[in-house]
């Protein structure tokens, strides 16, 4: 069985993430979305909320599992015997950093990284921009799936 890991913060998951996850789900037997627990980075949603949202919006693909993790992505891969990571590339600006991480992951654990070029519809899209827009009541439909839109509105209404 060919499996792949899509690691990230997903705070929250966007249509750009979903584009990559859905395309990976057509290429591999199983996609494991690994949601990073990063205690030093302040997140809007808890890791449990992020996992729940991704689970909800990827249910229809049928071969996507969602798990939380902390530590190194290569350890996550090693523990599950998954030799490949998929990362989305939005622009050249993503490339420098991604290349360095990919080379380090290969050096450390022999884990391969496959880069998938973003659908140009989403090349400007990031979770942080979505949060900024939603915070000021802007329209994020078309940028995030409907359940995420609702959660964003609720979260900012609370604060
Ligand atoms: P990280 O904090 O590790 O960058 P993100 O949650 O921002 O994690 O992203 C996870 C993955 O999704 C990465 O491979 C990233 O390049 C990709 N990604 C993020 N935004 C987009 C987008 N708009 N289109 C395609 N891929 C994206």
CSV table of C-alpha atoms and ligand atoms in Angstrom, one decimal:
chain,number,residue,atom,x,y,z
A,1,UNK,CA,0.0,0.0,0.0
A,2,UNK,CA,1.4,3.4,-1.0
A,3,UNK,CA,1.0,6.0,1.7
A,4,UNK,CA,2.1,9.6,1.9
A,5,UNK,CA,2.2,12.2,4.7
A,6,UNK,CA,1.0,15.8,4.2
A,7,UNK,CA,2.4,17.7,7.2
A,8,UNK,CA,1.6,21.3,8.2
A,9,UNK,CA,0.0,23.6,10.8
A,10,UNK,CA,-3.4,23.9,9.0
A,11,UNK,CA,-4.5,26.8,11.3
A,12,UNK,CA,-7.0,26.5,9.7
A,13,UNK,CA,-7.2,24.3,6.6
A,14,UNK,CA,-7.8,26.3,3.4
A,15,UNK,CA,-8.9,25.4,-0.1
A,16,UNK,CA,-5.2,25.5,-1.1
A,17,UNK,CA,-4.4,22.8,1.4
A,18,UNK,CA,-7.4,20.8,0.2
A,19,UNK,CA,-6.3,21.1,-3.4
A,20,UNK,CA,-3.0,19.4,-2.5
A,21,UNK,CA,-4.6,16.8,-0.2
A,22,UNK,CA,-7.2,15.8,-2.8
A,23,UNK,CA,-4.7,15.5,-5.6
A,24,UNK,CA,-2.4,13.5,-3.4
A,25,UNK,CA,-5.4,11.2,-2.5
A,26,UNK,CA,-5.8,10.4,-6.1
A,27,UNK,CA,-2.1,9.4,-6.5
A,28,UNK,CA,-1.6,7.4,-3.3
A,29,UNK,CA,-3.6,4.7,-1.6
A,30,UNK,CA,-3.7,6.6,1.7
A,31,UNK,CA,-2.9,10.2,2.7
A,32,UNK,CA,-2.1,10.9,6.3
A,33,UNK,CA,-2.5,14.6,7.1
A,34,UNK,CA,-0.1,15.3,10.0
A,35,UNK,CA,-1.2,18.3,12.0
A,36,UNK,CA,1.7,19.9,13.9
A,37,UNK,CA,1.5,20.7,17.6
A,38,UNK,CA,3.7,23.7,17.9
A,39,UNK,CA,3.7,25.1,21.4
A,40,UNK,CA,6.0,28.0,20.5
A,41,UNK,CA,3.6,29.2,17.7
A,42,UNK,CA,0.4,30.8,18.8
A,43,UNK,CA,-2.5,29.2,16.9
A,44,UNK,CA,-6.1,30.4,16.5
A,45,UNK,CA,-7.5,26.8,16.7
A,46,UNK,CA,-6.4,24.0,19.0
A,47,UNK,CA,-4.8,21.0,17.4
A,48,UNK,CA,-7.9,19.0,18.2
A,49,UNK,CA,-10.1,21.6,16.4
A,50,UNK,CA,-7.7,21.6,13.4
A,51,UNK,CA,-7.8,17.8,13.2
A,52,UNK,CA,-11.6,17.8,13.4
A,53,UNK,CA,-12.0,20.4,10.7
A,54,UNK,CA,-9.7,18.6,8.3
A,55,UNK,CA,-11.5,15.3,9.0
A,56,UNK,CA,-14.8,16.8,8.2
A,57,UNK,CA,-13.8,18.4,4.9
A,58,UNK,CA,-11.7,15.4,3.6
A,59,UNK,CA,-14.3,12.7,4.6
A,60,UNK,CA,-15.5,12.6,1.0
A,61,UNK,CA,-12.1,11.5,-0.4
A,62,UNK,CA,-12.4,8.2,1.4
A,63,UNK,CA,-8.6,7.6,1.9
A,64,UNK,CA,-7.5,10.5,4.1
A,65,UNK,CA,-6.5,10.0,7.8
A,66,UNK,CA,-5.8,12.9,10.1
A,67,UNK,CA,-3.4,12.8,13.0
A,68,UNK,CA,-1.7,15.3,15.3
A,69,UNK,CA,2.0,15.2,16.0
A,70,UNK,CA,4.8,17.0,17.7
A,71,UNK,CA,8.5,16.7,17.0
A,72,UNK,CA,10.1,15.9,13.7
A,73,UNK,CA,8.1,15.1,10.6
A,74,UNK,CA,10.6,12.4,9.7
A,75,UNK,CA,10.0,10.6,13.1
A,76,UNK,CA,6.3,10.7,12.4
A,77,UNK,CA,7.0,9.1,9.0
A,78,UNK,CA,9.5,6.6,10.4
A,79,UNK,CA,7.1,5.4,13.1
A,80,UNK,CA,4.4,4.7,10.5
A,81,UNK,CA,6.8,3.3,7.8
A,82,UNK,CA,5.8,6.1,5.4
A,83,UNK,CA,8.7,7.0,3.1
A,84,UNK,CA,7.2,10.1,1.3
A,85,UNK,CA,6.1,13.6,2.2
A,86,UNK,CA,4.0,15.8,-0.1
A,87,UNK,CA,4.3,19.6,0.2
A,88,UNK,CA,2.6,22.2,-1.9
A,89,UNK,CA,4.6,25.0,-3.6
A,90,UNK,CA,2.8,28.2,-4.0
A,91,UNK,CA,5.6,30.4,-5.4
A,92,UNK,CA,9.3,30.6,-5.8
A,93,UNK,CA,9.4,32.2,-2.3
A,94,UNK,CA,8.3,28.9,-0.8
A,95,UNK,CA,11.0,27.0,-2.6
A,96,UNK,CA,14.2,28.1,-0.7
A,97,UNK,CA,12.9,27.0,2.6
A,98,UNK,CA,11.1,23.9,1.3
A,99,UNK,CA,14.2,22.7,-0.5
A,100,UNK,CA,16.3,23.0,2.6
A,101,UNK,CA,13.8,21.1,4.7
A,102,UNK,CA,13.5,18.4,2.1
A,103,UNK,CA,17.2,17.9,1.8
A,104,UNK,CA,17.6,17.7,5.6
A,105,UNK,CA,14.7,15.2,5.8
A,106,UNK,CA,16.4,13.0,3.2
A,107,UNK,CA,19.8,13.3,4.9
A,108,UNK,CA,18.3,12.5,8.3
A,109,UNK,CA,16.0,9.6,7.5
A,110,UNK,CA,16.0,8.9,3.8
A,111,UNK,CA,12.4,10.3,3.6
A,112,UNK,CA,11.6,11.7,0.1
A,113,UNK,CA,9.6,14.9,-0.5
A,114,UNK,CA,7.4,15.3,-3.5
A,115,UNK,CA,6.5,18.9,-4.4
A,116,UNK,CA,3.1,19.6,-5.9
A,117,UNK,CA,2.6,22.9,-7.8
A,118,UNK,CA,-0.3,24.8,-6.4
A,119,UNK,CA,-3.4,25.4,-8.5
A,120,UNK,CA,-2.8,29.0,-9.5
A,121,UNK,CA,-6.3,29.8,-8.1
A,122,UNK,CA,-4.8,29.4,-4.7
A,123,UNK,CA,-1.2,30.6,-5.1
A,124,UNK,CA,-1.9,33.7,-3.0
A,125,UNK,CA,-3.7,31.9,-0.3
A,126,UNK,CA,-2.4,31.2,3.2
A,127,UNK,CA,-3.9,30.4,6.6
A,128,UNK,CA,-2.5,33.6,8.1
A,129,UNK,CA,-4.1,35.8,5.4
A,130,UNK,CA,-7.4,34.1,5.9
A,131,UNK,CA,-7.3,34.7,9.6
A,132,UNK,CA,-6.5,38.4,9.1
A,133,UNK,CA,-9.4,38.8,6.7
A,134,UNK,CA,-11.9,36.9,8.9
A,135,UNK,CA,-10.8,38.8,12.0
A,136,UNK,CA,-12.1,42.0,10.4
A,137,UNK,CA,-15.2,40.5,9.1
A,138,UNK,CA,-14.1,40.1,5.5
A,139,UNK,CA,-15.5,37.5,3.2
A,140,UNK,CA,-13.5,34.3,3.2
A,141,UNK,CA,-15.9,32.1,1.2
A,142,UNK,CA,-14.0,30.7,-1.7
A,143,UNK,CA,-10.8,30.6,0.4
A,144,UNK,CA,-11.8,28.0,3.0
A,145,UNK,CA,-14.5,25.3,3.0
A,146,UNK,CA,-17.9,26.2,4.5
A,147,UNK,CA,-17.4,24.5,7.9
A,148,UNK,CA,-14.1,26.4,8.4
A,149,UNK,CA,-15.8,29.6,7.5
A,150,UNK,CA,-18.4,29.0,10.2
A,151,UNK,CA,-15.8,28.2,12.8
A,152,UNK,CA,-13.8,31.3,11.9
A,153,UNK,CA,-16.8,33.5,12.3
A,154,UNK,CA,-17.6,31.9,15.7
A,155,UNK,CA,-14.1,32.2,16.9
A,156,UNK,CA,-13.8,35.9,16.1
A,157,UNK,CA,-17.3,36.6,17.5
A,158,UNK,CA,-16.1,35.1,20.8
A,159,UNK,CA,-13.1,37.4,21.1
B,1,LIG,P1,3.5,25.0,7.5
B,1,LIG,O1,3.2,25.8,8.7
B,1,LIG,O2,4.3,23.8,7.7
B,1,LIG,O3,4.0,25.8,6.3
B,1,LIG,P2,0.9,25.1,6.4
B,1,LIG,O4,-0.3,24.6,7.2
B,1,LIG,O5,1.0,26.5,6.1
B,1,LIG,O6,2.1,24.5,7.1
B,1,LIG,O7,1.0,24.3,5.0
B,1,LIG,C1,1.0,22.9,4.9
B,1,LIG,C2,1.2,22.5,3.5
B,1,LIG,O8,0.3,23.0,2.6
B,1,LIG,C3,2.6,22.9,2.9
B,1,LIG,O9,3.1,22.0,2.0
B,1,LIG,C4,2.3,24.2,2.2
B,1,LIG,O10,3.2,24.6,1.2
B,1,LIG,C5,0.9,23.8,1.6
B,1,LIG,N1,0.1,25.0,1.3
B,1,LIG,C6,-0.2,26.0,2.1
B,1,LIG,N2,-1.0,26.9,1.5
B,1,LIG,C7,-1.2,26.4,0.3
B,1,LIG,C8,-1.9,26.9,-0.9
B,1,LIG,N3,-2.5,28.1,-0.9
B,1,LIG,N4,-1.8,26.1,-2.0
B,1,LIG,C9,-1.2,25.0,-2.0
B,1,LIG,N5,-0.5,24.5,-1.0
B,1,LIG,C10,-0.5,25.2,0.2
